[in-house]
mmCIF file of N, CA and C in Angstrom:
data_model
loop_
_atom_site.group_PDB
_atom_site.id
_atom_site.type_symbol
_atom_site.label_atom_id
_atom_site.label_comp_id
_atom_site.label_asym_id
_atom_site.label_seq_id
_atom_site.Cartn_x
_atom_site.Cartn_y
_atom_site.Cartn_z
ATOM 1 N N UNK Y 15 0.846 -1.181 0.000
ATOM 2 C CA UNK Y 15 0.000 0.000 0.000
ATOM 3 C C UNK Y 15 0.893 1.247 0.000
ATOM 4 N N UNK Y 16 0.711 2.147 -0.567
ATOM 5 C CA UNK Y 16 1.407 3.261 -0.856
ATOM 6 C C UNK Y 16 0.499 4.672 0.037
ATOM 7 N N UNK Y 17 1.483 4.913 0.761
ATOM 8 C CA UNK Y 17 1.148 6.002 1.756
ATOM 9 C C UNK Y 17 1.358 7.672 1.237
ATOM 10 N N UNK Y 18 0.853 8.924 1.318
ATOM 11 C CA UNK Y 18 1.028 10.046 1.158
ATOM 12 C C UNK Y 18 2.206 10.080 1.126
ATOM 13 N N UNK Y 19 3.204 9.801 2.392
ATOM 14 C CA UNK Y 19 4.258 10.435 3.374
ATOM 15 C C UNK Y 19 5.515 9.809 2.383
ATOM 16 N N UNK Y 20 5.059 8.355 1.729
ATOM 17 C CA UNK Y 20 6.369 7.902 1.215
ATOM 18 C C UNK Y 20 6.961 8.661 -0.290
ATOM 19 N N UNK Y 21 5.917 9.444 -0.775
ATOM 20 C CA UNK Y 21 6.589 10.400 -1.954
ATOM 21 C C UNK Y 21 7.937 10.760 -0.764
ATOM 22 N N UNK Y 22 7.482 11.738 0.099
ATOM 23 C CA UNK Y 22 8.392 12.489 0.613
ATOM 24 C C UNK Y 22 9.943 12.073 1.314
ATOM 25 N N UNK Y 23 9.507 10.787 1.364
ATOM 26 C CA UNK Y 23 10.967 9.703 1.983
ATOM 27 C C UNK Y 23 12.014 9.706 1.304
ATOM 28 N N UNK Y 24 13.374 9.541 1.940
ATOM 29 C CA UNK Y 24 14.436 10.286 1.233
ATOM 30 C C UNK Y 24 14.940 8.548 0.608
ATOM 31 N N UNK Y 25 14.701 7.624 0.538
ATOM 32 C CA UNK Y 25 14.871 6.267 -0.206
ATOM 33 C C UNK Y 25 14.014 6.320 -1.429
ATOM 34 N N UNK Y 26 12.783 7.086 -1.414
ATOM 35 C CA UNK Y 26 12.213 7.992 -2.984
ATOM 36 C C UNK Y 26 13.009 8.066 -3.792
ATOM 37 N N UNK Y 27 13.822 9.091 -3.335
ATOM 38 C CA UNK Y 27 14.563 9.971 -3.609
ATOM 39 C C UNK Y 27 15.856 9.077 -4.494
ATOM 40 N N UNK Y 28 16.488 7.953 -3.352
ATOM 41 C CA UNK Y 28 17.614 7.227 -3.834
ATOM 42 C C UNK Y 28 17.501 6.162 -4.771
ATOM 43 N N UNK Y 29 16.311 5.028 -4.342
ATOM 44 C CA UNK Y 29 16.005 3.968 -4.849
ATOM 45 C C UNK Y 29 15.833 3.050 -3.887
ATOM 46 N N UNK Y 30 15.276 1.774 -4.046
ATOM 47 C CA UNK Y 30 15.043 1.028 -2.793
ATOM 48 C C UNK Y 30 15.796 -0.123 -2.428
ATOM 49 N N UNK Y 31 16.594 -0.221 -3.189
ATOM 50 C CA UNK Y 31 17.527 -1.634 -3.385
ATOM 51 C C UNK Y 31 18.456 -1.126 -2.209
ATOM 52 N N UNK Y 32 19.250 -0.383 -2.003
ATOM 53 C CA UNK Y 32 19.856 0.171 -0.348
ATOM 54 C C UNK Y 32 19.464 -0.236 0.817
ATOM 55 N N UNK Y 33 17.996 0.116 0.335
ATOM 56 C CA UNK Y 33 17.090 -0.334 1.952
ATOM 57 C C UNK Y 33 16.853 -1.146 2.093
ATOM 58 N N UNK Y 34 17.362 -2.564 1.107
ATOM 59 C CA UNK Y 34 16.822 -4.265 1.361
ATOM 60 C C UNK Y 34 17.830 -4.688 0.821
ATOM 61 N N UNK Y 35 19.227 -4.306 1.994
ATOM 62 C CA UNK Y 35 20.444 -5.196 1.560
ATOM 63 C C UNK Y 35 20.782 -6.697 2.245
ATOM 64 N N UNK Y 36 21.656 -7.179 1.740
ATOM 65 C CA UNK Y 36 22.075 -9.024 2.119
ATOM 66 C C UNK Y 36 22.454 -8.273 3.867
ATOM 67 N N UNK Y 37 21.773 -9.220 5.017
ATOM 68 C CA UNK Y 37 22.321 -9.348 6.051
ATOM 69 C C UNK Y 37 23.448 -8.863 6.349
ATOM 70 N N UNK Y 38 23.421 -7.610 7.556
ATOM 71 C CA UNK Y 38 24.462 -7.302 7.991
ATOM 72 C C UNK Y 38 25.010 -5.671 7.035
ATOM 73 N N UNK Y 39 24.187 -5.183 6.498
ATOM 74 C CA UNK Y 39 24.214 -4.815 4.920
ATOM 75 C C UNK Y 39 23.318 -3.116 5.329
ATOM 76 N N UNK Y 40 22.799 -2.948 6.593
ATOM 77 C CA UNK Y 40 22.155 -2.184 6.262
ATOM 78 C C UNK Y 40 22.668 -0.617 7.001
ATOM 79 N N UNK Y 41 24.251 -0.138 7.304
ATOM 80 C CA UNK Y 41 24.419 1.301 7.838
ATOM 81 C C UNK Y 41 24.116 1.933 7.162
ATOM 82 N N UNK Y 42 24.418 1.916 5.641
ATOM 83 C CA UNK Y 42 24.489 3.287 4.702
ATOM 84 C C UNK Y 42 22.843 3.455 4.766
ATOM 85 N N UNK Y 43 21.738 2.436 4.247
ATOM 86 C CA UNK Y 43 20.478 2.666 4.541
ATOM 87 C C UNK Y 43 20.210 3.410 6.245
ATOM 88 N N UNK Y 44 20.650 3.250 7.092
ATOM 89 C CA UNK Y 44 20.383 3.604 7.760
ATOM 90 C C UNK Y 44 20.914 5.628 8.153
ATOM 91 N N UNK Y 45 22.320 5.831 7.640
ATOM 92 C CA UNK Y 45 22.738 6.908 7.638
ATOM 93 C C UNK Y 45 21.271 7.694 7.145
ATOM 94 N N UNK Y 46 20.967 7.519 5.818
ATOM 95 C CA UNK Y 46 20.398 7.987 4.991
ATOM 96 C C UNK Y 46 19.056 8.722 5.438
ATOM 97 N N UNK Y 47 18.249 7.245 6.128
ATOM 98 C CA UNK Y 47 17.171 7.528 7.460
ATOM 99 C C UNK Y 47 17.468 8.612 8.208
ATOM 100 N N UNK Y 48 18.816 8.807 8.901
ATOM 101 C CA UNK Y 48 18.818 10.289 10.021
ATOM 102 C C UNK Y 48 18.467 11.178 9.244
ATOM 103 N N UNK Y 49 18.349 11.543 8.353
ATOM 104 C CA UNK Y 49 18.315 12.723 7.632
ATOM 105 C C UNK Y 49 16.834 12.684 7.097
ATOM 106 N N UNK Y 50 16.028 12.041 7.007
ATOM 107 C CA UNK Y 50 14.836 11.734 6.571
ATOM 108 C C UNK Y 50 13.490 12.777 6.969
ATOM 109 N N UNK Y 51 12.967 13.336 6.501
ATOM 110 C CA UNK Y 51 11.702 13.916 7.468
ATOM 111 C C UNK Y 51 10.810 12.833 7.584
ATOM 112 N N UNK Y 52 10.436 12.171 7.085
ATOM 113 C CA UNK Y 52 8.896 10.865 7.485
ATOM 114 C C UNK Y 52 9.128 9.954 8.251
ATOM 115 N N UNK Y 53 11.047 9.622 8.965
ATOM 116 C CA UNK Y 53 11.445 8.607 9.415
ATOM 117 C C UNK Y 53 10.366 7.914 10.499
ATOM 118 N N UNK Y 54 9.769 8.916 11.014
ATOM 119 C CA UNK Y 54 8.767 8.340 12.074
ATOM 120 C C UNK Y 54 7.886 7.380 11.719
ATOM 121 N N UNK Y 55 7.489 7.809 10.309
ATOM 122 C CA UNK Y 55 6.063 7.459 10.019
ATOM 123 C C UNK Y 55 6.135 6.402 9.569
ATOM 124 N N UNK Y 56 7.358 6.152 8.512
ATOM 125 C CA UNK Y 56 8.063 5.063 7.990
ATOM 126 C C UNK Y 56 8.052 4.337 9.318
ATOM 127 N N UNK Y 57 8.753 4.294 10.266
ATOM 128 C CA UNK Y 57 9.210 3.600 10.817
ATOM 129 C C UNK Y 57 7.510 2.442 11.570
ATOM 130 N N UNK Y 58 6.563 3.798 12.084
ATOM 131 C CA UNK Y 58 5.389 3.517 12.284
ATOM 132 C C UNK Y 58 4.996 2.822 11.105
ATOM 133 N N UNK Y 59 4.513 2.081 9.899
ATOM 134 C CA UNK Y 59 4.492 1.863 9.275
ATOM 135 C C UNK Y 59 4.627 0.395 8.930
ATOM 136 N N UNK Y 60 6.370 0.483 9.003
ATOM 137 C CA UNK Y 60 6.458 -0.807 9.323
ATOM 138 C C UNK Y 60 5.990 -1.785 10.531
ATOM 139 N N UNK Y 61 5.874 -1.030 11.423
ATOM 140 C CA UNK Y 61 5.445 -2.085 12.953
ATOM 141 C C UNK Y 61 4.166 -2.195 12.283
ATOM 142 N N UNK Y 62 3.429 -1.048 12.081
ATOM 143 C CA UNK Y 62 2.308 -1.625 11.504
ATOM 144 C C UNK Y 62 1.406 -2.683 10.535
ATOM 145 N N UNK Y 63 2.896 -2.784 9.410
ATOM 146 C CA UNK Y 63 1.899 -3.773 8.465
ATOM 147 C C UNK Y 63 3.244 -4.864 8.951
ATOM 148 N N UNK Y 64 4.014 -5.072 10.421
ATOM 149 C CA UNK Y 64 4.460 -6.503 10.052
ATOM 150 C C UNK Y 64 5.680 -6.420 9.221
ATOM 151 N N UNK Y 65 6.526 -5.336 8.771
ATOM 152 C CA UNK Y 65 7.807 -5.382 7.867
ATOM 153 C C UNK Y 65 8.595 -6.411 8.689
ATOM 154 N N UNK Y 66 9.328 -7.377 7.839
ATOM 155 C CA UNK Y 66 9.944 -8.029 8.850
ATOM 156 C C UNK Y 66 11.463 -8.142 7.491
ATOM 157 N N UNK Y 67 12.022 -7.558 6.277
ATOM 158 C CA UNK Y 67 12.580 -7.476 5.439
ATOM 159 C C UNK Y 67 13.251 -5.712 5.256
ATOM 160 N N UNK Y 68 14.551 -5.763 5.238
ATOM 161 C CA UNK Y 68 14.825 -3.808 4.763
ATOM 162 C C UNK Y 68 14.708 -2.846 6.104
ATOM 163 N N UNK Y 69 14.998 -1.977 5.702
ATOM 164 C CA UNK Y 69 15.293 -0.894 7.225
ATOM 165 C C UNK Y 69 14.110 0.065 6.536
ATOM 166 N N UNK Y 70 13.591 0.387 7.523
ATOM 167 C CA UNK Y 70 12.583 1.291 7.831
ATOM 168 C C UNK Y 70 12.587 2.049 9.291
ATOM 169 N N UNK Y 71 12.525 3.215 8.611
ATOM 170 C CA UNK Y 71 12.712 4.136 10.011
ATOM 171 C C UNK Y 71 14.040 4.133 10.862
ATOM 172 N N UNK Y 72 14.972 3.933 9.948
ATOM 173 C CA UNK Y 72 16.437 3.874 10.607
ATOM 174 C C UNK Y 72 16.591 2.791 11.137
ATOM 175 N N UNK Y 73 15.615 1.260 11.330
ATOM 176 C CA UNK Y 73 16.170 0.079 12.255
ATOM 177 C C UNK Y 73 15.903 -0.773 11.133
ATOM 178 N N UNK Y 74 16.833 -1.656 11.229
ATOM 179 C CA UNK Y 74 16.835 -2.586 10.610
ATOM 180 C C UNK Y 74 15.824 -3.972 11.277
ATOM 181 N N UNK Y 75 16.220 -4.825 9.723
ATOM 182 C CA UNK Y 75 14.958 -6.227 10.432
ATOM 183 C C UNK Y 75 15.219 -6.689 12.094
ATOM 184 N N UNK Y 76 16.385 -6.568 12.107
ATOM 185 C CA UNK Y 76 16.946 -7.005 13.690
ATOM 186 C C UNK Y 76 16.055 -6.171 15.151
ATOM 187 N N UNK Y 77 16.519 -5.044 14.026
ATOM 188 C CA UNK Y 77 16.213 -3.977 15.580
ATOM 189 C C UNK Y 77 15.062 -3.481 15.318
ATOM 190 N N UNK Y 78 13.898 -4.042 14.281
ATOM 191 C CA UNK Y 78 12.131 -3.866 13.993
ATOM 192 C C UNK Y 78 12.140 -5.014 15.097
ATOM 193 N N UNK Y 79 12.112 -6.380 14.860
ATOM 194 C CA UNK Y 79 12.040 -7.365 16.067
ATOM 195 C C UNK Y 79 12.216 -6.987 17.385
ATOM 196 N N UNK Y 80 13.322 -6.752 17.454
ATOM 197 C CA UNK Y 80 13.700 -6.380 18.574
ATOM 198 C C UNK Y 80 12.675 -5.284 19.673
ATOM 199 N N UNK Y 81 12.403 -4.341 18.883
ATOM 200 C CA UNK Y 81 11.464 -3.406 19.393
ATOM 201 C C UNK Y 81 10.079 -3.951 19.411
ATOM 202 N N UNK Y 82 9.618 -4.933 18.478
ATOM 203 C CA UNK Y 82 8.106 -5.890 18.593
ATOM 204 C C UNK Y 82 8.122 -6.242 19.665
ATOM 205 N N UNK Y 83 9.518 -6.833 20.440
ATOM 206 C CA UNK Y 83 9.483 -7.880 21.154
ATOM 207 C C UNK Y 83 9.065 -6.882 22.840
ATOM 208 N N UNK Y 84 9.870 -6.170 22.608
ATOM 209 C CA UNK Y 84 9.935 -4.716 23.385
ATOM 210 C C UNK Y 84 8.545 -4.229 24.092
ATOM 211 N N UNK Y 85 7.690 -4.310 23.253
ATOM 212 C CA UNK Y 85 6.248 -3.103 22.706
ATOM 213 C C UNK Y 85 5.417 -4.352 23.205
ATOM 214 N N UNK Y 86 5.342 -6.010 22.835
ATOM 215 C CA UNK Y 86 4.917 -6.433 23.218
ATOM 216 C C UNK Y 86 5.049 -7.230 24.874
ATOM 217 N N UNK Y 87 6.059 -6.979 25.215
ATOM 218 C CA UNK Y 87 6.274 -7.114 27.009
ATOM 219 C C UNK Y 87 5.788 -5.815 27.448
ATOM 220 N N UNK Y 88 5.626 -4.938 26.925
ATOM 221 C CA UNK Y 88 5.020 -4.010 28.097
ATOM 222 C C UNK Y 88 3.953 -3.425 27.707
ATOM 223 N N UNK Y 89 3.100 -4.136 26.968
ATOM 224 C CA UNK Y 89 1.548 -4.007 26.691
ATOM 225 C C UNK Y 89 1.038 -5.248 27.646
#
C-alpha cells in the first residue's frame, strides 16, 4: 500500500535496493534515514503492516524485532 508520506521519503529519492540489503548490509540505509523527514512514520508503518525485510525508520529487520518484542512485554 502506498502512503502520502512515502513520496516524501528520502529512499524515494535514492532507490530502494539500499534499503533491502544481504544481512548485515544495512548502515548506509540507515545513515540515509537520520536525515529523513517521514522517518517516524516510515518507521510507524512498518510495525504496523508486520515489515519483517529492509530498514525502515532507521532500524533494521533485527532492531524492527527487537522493538516488537519490546512493545509487546510491556503491553
Amino acid at each position: 500500500m502506498i502512503e502520502e508520506w512515502m513520496a516524501d521519503a528520502r529512499c524515494a529519492e535514492i532507490g530502494g535496493d539500499l534499503f533491502f540489503p544481504e544481512i548485515g548490509g544495512s548502515t548506509d540505509a540507515k545513515k540515509i534515514c537520520t536525515t529523513c523527514e517521514v522517518r517516524a512514520q516510515c518507521l510507524q508503518y512498518a510495525l504496523d503492516n508486520g515489515e519483517t525485510w529492509g530498514t525502515w525508520g532507521g532500524l533494521n529487520a533485527r532492531e524492527l524485532r527487537k522493538l516488537r518484542l519490546a512493545a509487546g512485554a510491556a503491553a
